Short mmCIF file of C-alpha atoms and ligand atoms in Angstrom, two decimals:
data_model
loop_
_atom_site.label_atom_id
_atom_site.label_comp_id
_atom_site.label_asym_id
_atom_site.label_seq_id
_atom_site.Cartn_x
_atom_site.Cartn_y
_atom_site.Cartn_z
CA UNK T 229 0.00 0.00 0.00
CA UNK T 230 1.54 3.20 -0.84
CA UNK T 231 0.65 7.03 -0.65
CA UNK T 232 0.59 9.12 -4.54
CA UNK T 233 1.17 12.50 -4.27
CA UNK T 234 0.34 14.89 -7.17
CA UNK T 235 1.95 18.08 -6.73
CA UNK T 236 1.21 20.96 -8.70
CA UNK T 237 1.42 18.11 -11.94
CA UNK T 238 0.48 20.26 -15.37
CA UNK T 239 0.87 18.46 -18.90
CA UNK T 240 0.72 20.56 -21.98
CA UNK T 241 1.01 19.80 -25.65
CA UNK T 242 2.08 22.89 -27.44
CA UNK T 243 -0.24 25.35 -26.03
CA UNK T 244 -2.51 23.12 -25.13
CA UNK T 245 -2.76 23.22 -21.66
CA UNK T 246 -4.42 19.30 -21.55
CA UNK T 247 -4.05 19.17 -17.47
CA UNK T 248 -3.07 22.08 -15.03
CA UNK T 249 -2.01 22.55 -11.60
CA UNK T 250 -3.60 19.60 -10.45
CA UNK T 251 -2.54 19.03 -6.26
CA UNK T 252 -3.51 15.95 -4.17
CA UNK T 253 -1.98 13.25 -2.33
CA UNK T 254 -3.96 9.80 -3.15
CA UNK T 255 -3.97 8.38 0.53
CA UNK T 256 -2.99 4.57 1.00
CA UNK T 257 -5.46 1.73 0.23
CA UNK T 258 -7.84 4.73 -1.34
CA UNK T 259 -9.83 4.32 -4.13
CA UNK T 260 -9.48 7.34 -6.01
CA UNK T 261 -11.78 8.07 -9.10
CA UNK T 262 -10.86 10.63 -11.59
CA UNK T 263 -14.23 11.53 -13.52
CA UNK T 264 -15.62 14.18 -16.28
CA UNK T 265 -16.58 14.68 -19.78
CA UNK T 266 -14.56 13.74 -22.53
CA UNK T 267 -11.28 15.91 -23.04
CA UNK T 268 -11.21 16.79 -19.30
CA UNK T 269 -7.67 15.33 -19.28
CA UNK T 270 -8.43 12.71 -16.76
CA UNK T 271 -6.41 10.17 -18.92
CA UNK T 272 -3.64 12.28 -19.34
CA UNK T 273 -3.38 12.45 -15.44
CA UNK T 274 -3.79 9.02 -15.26
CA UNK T 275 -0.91 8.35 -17.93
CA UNK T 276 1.41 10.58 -16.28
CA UNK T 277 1.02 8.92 -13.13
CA UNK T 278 1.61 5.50 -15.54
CA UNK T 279 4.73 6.91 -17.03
CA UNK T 280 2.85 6.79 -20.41
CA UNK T 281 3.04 10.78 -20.74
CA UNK T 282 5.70 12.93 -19.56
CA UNK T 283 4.95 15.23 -16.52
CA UNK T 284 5.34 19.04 -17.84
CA UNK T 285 5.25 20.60 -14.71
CA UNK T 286 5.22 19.57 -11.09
CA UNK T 287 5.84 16.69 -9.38
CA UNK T 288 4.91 13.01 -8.79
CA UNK T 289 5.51 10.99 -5.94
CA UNK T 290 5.09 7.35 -5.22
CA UNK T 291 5.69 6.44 -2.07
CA UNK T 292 7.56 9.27 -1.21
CA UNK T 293 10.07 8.58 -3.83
CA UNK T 294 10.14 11.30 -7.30
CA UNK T 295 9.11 9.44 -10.61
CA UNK T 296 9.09 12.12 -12.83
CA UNK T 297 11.50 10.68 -14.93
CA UNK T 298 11.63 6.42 -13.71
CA UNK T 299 10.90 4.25 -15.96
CA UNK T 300 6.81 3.26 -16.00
CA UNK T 301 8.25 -0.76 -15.46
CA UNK T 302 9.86 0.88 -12.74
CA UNK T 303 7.18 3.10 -10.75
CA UNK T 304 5.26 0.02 -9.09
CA UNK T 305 1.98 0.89 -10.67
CA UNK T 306 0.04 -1.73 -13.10
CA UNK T 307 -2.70 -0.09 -15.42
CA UNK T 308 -5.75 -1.85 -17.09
CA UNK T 309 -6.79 -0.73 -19.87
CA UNK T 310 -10.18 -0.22 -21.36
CA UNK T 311 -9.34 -2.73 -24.25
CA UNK T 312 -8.07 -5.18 -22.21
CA UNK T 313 -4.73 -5.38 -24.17
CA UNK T 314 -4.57 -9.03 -23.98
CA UNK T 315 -2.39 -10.94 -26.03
CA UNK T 316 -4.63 -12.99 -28.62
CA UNK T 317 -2.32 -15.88 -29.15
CA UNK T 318 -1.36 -16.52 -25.80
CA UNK T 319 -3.43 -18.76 -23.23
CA UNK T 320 -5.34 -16.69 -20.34
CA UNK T 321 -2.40 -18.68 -18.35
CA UNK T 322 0.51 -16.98 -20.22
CA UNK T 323 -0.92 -13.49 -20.78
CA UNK T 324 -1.13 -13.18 -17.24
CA UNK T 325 2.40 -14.85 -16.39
CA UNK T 326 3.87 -12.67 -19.00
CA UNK T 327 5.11 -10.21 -16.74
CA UNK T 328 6.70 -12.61 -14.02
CA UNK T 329 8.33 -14.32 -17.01
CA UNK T 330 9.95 -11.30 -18.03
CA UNK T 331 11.21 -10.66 -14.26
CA UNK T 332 12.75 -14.16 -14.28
CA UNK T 333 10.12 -15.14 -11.16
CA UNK T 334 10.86 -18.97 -10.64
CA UNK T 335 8.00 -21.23 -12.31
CA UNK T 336 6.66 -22.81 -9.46
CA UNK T 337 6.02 -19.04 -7.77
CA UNK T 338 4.40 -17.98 -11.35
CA UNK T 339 2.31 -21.00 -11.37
CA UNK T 340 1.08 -20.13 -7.88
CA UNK T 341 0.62 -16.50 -8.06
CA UNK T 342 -1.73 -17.14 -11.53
CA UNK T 343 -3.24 -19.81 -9.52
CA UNK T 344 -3.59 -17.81 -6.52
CA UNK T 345 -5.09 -14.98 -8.76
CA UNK T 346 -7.12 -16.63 -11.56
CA UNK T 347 -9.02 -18.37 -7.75
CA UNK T 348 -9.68 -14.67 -6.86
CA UNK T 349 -10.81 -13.74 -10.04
CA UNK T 350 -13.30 -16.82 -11.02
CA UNK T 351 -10.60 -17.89 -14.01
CA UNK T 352 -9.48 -21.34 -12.72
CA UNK T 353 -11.28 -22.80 -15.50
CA UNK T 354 -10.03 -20.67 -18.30
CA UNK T 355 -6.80 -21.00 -17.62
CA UNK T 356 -5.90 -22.73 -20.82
CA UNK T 357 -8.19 -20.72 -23.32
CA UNK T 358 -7.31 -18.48 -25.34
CA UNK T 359 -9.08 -14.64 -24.96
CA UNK T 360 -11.08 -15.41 -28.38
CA UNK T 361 -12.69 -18.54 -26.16
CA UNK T 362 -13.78 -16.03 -23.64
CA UNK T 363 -16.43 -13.45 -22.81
CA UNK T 364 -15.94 -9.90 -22.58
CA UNK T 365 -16.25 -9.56 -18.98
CA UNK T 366 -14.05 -12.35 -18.67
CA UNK T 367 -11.41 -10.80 -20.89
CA UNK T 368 -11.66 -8.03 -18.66
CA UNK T 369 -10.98 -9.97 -15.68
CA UNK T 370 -7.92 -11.81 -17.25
CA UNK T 371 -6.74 -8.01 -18.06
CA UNK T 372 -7.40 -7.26 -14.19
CA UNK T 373 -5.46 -10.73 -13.09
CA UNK T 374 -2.84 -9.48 -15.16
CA UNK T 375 -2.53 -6.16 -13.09
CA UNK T 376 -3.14 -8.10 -9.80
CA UNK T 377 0.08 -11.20 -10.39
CA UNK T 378 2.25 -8.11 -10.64
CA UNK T 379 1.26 -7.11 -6.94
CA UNK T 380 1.45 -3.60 -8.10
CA UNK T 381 1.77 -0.62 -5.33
CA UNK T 382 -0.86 1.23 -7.16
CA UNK T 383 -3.19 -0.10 -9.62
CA UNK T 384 -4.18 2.04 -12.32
CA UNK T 385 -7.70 1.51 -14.44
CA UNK T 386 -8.59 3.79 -17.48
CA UNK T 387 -12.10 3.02 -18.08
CA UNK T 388 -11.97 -0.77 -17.63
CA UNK T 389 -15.73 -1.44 -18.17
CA UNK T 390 -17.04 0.81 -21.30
CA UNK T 391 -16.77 -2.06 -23.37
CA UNK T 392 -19.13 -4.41 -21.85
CA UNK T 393 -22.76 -3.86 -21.58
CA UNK T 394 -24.71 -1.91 -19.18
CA UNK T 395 -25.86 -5.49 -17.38
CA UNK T 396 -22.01 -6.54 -17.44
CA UNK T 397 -20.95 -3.47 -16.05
CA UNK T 398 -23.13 -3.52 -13.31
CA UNK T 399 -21.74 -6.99 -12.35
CA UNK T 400 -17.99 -6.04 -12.57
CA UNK T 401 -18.23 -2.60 -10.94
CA UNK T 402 -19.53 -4.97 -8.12
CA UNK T 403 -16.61 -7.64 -8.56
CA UNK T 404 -14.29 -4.60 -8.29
CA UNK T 405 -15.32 -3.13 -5.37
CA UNK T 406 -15.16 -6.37 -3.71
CA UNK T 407 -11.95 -6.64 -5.01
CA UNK T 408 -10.95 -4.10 -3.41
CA UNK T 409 -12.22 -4.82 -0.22
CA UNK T 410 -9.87 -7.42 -0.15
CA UNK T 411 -7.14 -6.26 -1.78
CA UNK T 412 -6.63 -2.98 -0.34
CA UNK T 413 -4.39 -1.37 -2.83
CA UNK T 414 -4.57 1.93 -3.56
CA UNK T 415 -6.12 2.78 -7.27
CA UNK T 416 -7.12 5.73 -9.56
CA UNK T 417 -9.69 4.79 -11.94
CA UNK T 418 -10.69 7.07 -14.70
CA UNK T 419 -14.61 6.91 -15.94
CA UNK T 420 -16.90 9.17 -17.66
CA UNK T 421 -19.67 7.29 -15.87
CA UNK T 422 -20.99 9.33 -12.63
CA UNK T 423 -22.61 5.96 -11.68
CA UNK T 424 -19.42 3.99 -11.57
CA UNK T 425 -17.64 7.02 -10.00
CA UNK T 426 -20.29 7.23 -7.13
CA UNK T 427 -20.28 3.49 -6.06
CA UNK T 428 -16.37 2.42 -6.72
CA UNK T 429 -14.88 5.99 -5.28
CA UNK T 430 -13.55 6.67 -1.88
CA UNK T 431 -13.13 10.26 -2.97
CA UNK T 432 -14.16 11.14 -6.46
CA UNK T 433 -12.01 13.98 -8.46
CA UNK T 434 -14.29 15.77 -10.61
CA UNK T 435 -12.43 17.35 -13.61
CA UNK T 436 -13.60 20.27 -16.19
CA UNK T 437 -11.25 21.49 -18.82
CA UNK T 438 -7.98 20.10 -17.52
CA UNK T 439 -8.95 21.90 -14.07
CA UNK T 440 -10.40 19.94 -10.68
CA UNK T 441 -13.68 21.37 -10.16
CA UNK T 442 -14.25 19.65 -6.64
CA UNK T 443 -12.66 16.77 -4.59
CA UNK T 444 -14.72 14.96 -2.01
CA UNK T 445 -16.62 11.72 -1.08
CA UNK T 446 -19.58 10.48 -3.37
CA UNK T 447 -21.99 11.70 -0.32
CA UNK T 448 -20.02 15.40 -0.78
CA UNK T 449 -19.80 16.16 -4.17
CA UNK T 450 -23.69 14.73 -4.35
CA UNK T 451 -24.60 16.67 -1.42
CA UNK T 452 -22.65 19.77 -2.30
CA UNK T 453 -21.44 20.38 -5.04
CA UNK T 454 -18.96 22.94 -5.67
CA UNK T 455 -20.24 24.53 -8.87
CA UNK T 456 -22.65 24.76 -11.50
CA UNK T 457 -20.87 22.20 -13.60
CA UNK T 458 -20.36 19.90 -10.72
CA UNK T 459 -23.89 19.67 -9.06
CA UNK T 460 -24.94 19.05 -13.23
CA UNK T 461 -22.53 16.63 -13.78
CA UNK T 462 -23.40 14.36 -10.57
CA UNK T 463 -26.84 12.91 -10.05
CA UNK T 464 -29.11 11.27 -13.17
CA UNK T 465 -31.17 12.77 -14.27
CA UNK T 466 -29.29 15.83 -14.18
CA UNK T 467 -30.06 18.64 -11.82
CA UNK T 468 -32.82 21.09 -13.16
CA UNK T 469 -31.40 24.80 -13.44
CA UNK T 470 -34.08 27.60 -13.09
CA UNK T 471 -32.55 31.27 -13.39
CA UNK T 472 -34.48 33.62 -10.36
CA UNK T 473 -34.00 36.95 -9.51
CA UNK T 474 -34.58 38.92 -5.95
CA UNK T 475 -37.81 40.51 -5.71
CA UNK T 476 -39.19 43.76 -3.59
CA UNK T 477 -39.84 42.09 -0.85
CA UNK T 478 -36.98 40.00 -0.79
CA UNK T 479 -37.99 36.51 -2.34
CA UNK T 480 -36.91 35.31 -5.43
CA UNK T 481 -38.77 34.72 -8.55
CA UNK T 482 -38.32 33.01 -12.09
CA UNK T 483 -38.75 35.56 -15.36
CA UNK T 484 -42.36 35.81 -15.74
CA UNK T 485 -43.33 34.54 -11.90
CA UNK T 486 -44.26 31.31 -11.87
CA UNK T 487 -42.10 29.84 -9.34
CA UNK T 488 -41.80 32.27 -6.88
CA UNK T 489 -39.51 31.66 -3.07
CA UNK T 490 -40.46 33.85 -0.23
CA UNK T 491 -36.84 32.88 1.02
CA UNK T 492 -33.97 30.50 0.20
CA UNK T 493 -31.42 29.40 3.34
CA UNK T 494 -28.19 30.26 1.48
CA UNK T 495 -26.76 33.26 1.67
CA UNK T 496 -26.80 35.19 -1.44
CA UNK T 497 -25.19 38.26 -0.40
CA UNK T 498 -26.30 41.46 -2.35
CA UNK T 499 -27.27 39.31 -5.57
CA UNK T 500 -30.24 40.60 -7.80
CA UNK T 501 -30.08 37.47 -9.88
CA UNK T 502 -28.97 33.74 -8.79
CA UNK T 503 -29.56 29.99 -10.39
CA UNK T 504 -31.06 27.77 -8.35
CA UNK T 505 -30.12 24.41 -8.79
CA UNK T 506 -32.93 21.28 -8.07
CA UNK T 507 -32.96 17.52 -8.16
CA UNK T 508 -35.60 15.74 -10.08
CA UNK T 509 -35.54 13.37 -6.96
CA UNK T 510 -36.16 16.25 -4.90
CA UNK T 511 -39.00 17.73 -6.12
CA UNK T 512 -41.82 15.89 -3.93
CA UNK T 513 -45.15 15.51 -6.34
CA UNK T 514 -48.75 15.15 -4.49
CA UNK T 515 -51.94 14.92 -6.63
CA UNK T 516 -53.87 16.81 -7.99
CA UNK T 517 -54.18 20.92 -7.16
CA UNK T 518 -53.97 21.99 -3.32
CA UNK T 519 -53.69 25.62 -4.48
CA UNK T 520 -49.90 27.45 -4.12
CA UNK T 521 -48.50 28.07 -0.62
CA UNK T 522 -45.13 29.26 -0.22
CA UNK T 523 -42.65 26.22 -1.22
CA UNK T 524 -45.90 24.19 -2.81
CA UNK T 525 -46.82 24.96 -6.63
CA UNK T 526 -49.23 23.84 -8.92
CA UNK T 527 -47.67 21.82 -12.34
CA UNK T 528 -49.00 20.46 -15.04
CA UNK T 529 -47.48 16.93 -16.28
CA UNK T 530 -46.55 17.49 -19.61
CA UNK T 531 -44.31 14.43 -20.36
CA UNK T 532 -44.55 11.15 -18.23
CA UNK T 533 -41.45 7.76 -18.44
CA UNK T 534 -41.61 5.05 -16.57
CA UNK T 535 -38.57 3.35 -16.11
CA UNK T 536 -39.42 0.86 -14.24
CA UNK T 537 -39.22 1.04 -10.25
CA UNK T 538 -39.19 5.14 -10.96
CA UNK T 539 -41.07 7.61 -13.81
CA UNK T 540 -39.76 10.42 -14.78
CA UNK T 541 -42.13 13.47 -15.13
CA UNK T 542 -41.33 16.65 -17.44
CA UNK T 543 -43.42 19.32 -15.18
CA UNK T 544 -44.41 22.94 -16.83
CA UNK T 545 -45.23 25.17 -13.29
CA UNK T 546 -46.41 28.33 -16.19
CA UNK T 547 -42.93 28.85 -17.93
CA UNK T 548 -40.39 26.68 -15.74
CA UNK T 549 -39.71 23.58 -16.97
CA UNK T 550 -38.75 21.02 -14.19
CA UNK T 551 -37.90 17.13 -14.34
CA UNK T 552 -38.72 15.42 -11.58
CA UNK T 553 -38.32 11.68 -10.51
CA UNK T 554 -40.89 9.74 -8.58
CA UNK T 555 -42.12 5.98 -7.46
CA UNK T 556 -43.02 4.25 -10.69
CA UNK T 557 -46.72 3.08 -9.10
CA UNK T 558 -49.35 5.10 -9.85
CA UNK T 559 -47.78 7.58 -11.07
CA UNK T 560 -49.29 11.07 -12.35
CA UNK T 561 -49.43 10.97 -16.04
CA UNK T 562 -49.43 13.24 -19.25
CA UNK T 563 -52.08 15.56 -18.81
CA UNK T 564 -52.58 15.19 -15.07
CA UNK T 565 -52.24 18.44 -13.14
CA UNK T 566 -50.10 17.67 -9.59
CA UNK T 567 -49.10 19.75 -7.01
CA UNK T 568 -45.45 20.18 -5.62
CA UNK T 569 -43.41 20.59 -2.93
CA UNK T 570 -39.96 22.25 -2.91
CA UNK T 571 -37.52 21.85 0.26
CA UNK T 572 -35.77 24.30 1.15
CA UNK T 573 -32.83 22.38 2.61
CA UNK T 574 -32.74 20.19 -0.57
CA UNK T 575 -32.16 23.41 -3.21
CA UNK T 576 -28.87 24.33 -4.49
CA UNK T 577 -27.93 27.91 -5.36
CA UNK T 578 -25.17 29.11 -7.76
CA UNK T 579 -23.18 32.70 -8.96
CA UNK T 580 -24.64 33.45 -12.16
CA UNK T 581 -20.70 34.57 -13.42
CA UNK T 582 -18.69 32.59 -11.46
CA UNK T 583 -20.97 28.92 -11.28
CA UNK T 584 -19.93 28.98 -7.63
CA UNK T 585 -22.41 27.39 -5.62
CA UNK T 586 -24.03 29.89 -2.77
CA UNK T 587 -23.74 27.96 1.00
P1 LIG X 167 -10.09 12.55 -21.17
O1 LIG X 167 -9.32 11.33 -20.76
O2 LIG X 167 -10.67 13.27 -20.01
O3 LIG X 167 -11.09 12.28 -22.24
P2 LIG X 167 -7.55 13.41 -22.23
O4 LIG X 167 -6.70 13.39 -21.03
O5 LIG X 167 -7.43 12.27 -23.18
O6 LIG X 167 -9.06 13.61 -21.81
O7 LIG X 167 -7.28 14.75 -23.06
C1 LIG X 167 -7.23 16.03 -22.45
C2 LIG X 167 -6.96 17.09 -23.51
O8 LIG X 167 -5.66 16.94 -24.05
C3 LIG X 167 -7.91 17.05 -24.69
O9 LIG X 167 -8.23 18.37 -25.05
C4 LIG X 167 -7.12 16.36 -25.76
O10 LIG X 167 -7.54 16.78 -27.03
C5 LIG X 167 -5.71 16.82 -25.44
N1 LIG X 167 -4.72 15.81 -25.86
C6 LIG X 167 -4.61 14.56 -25.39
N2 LIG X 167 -3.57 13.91 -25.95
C7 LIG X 167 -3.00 14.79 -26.83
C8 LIG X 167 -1.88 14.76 -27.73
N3 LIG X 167 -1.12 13.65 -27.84
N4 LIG X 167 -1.61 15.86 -28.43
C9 LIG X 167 -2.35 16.98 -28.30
N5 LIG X 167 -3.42 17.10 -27.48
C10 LIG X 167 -3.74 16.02 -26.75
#
């Protein structure tokens, strides 16, 4: 188990600042998931860390020793990759001895630490087949195995499940994190998937044009976000966004004045104008009309999903447009008109300029 520390790390490609200033120290036996869009840079990070891309600026520790410039077969770190870079030719046995054989391990501890491994992993049986004989969860495994015989300080994952399917995925995220709980070695996964991040991560890092946006447990960032982008970025569906400004008597109101606050618990300072930031599983939904009383509004259902235990409902409360979830049982439907609820503690407020969110 070792400690990663990322200080002040920046990677640029001409002027292409890819990843910048980005500080933490990965603590010991932490599970540590880098998430964001596409072309946030969280592979680069995690390639630097690899030894796969050079570190422009800042430095990396591993253990406490500098590995700016070691060797990646040096650094202690094993990565699995997304494509499970498995040797076609060779037997499940030999792609994940490979790396022992190269380090001149004796036989007899190779054959052991496969066997030990391919136990762990559900592969005894495979053992002789070659990756076309084998599923694509299965592949991924051997591509895990591989990572595991090395008995890496840190093990590295750059979006290990997007190529299996969403019931697949599902079943390894929940192999991993056993894994893990059994292993204990630290890891930094990278994922585009706020799903995956939320259930694998110790502490998630939440990344936005090469920059951290927020660090903090799944509860954290879900519970608090630390900007506009973050608190949209967590939680499906995504948060609704409904832009309100102060009114004469000191509430806050949407455009034309349908959704109207008599107070919100954050302090917004001398603001005129704010976002406010809700979750669809937030918004509380009671039939029919009960008439508008300070956090309760009347809605008309103008879109209705069911997706199975849940339903999605596209609400119109006059020209706000809010999605909200609810139970999938009786539901309202298309057409109905509901009433609902808003609570205060449960509403998120952000800077109109900066995205910052209001506490
Ligand atoms: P992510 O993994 O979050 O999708 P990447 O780390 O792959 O993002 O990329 C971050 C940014 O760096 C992107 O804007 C990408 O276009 C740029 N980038 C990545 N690799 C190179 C490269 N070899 N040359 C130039 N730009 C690159």
């Amino acid at each position: 188990m070792t400690e990663v520390k990322l200080d002040r790390i920046g990677k640029s490609y001409g002027s292409v600042e890819a990843v910048q200033q980005f500080d933490l120290t990965i603590r010991e036996g932490e599970f540590l998931v880098l998430l964001g869009p596409s072309g946030c840079g969280k592979s680069t990070t995690l390639r630097m860390i690899a030894g796969l891309e050079s570190i422009t600026k800042g430095d990396l520790l591993i253990g406490g020793a500098r590995m700016n410039d070691v060797d990646p077969k040096d650094r202690g770190v094993a990565m699995v990759f997304q494509n499970y870079a498995l040797y076609p030719h060779k037997t499940v046995f030999d792609n994940m001895a490979m790396a022992l054989k190269l380090q001149k391990v004796p036989a007899a501890e190779i054959a052991q630490r496969v066997g030990h491994t391919a136990e762990l992993l559900g592969l005894t049986d495979y053992l002789q087949r070659k990756p076309a004989a084998l599923s694509g969860g299965q592949r991924q495994r051997v591509a895990i195995g591989r990572a595991i015989v090395r008995t890496p300080k840190v093990f590295l994952f750059d979006e290990p499940l997007s190529n299996l399917d969403a019931k697949l995925r599902v079943k390894m995220r929940m192999e991993l994190q056993e894994l893990h709980g059994r292993l204990n070695a630290t890891s930094v996964y990278v994922t585009h998937d706020q799903v995956e991040a939320m259930t694998l991560a110790d502490r998630i890092v939440i990344m936005n044009g090469g920059v951290v946006a927020q660090v903090g447990t799944p509860r954290e960032v879900y519970d608090h976000p630390a900007d506009e982008f973050v608190a949209g970025f967590i939680g499906s569906p995504a948060m609704n966004f409904v832009d309100l400004s102060r009114d004469d008597t000191g509430g806050w109101r949407s455009d034309c004045g349908s959704l109207a606050l008599p107070s919100l618990p954050m302090d917004t300072g001398p603001r005129r104008r704010i976002r406010l930031g809700v979750r669809p599983e937030h918004i509380e939904v009671l039939p029919g009309a009960t008439g508008a009383d300070g956090m309760t509004y009347t809605a008309n259902v103008l879109l209705d999903e069911l997706l199975g235990a849940d339903a999605l409902l596209s609400l119109g409360i006059g020209d706000v447009r809010l999605l909200a979830r609810v139970g999938g049982v009786d539901h309202p439907v298309r057409g109905d008109t509901v009433t609902i609820r808003l609570n205060p503690a449960q509403l998120h407020a952000f800077d109109l300029e900066t995205t910052e969110a209001l506490r």
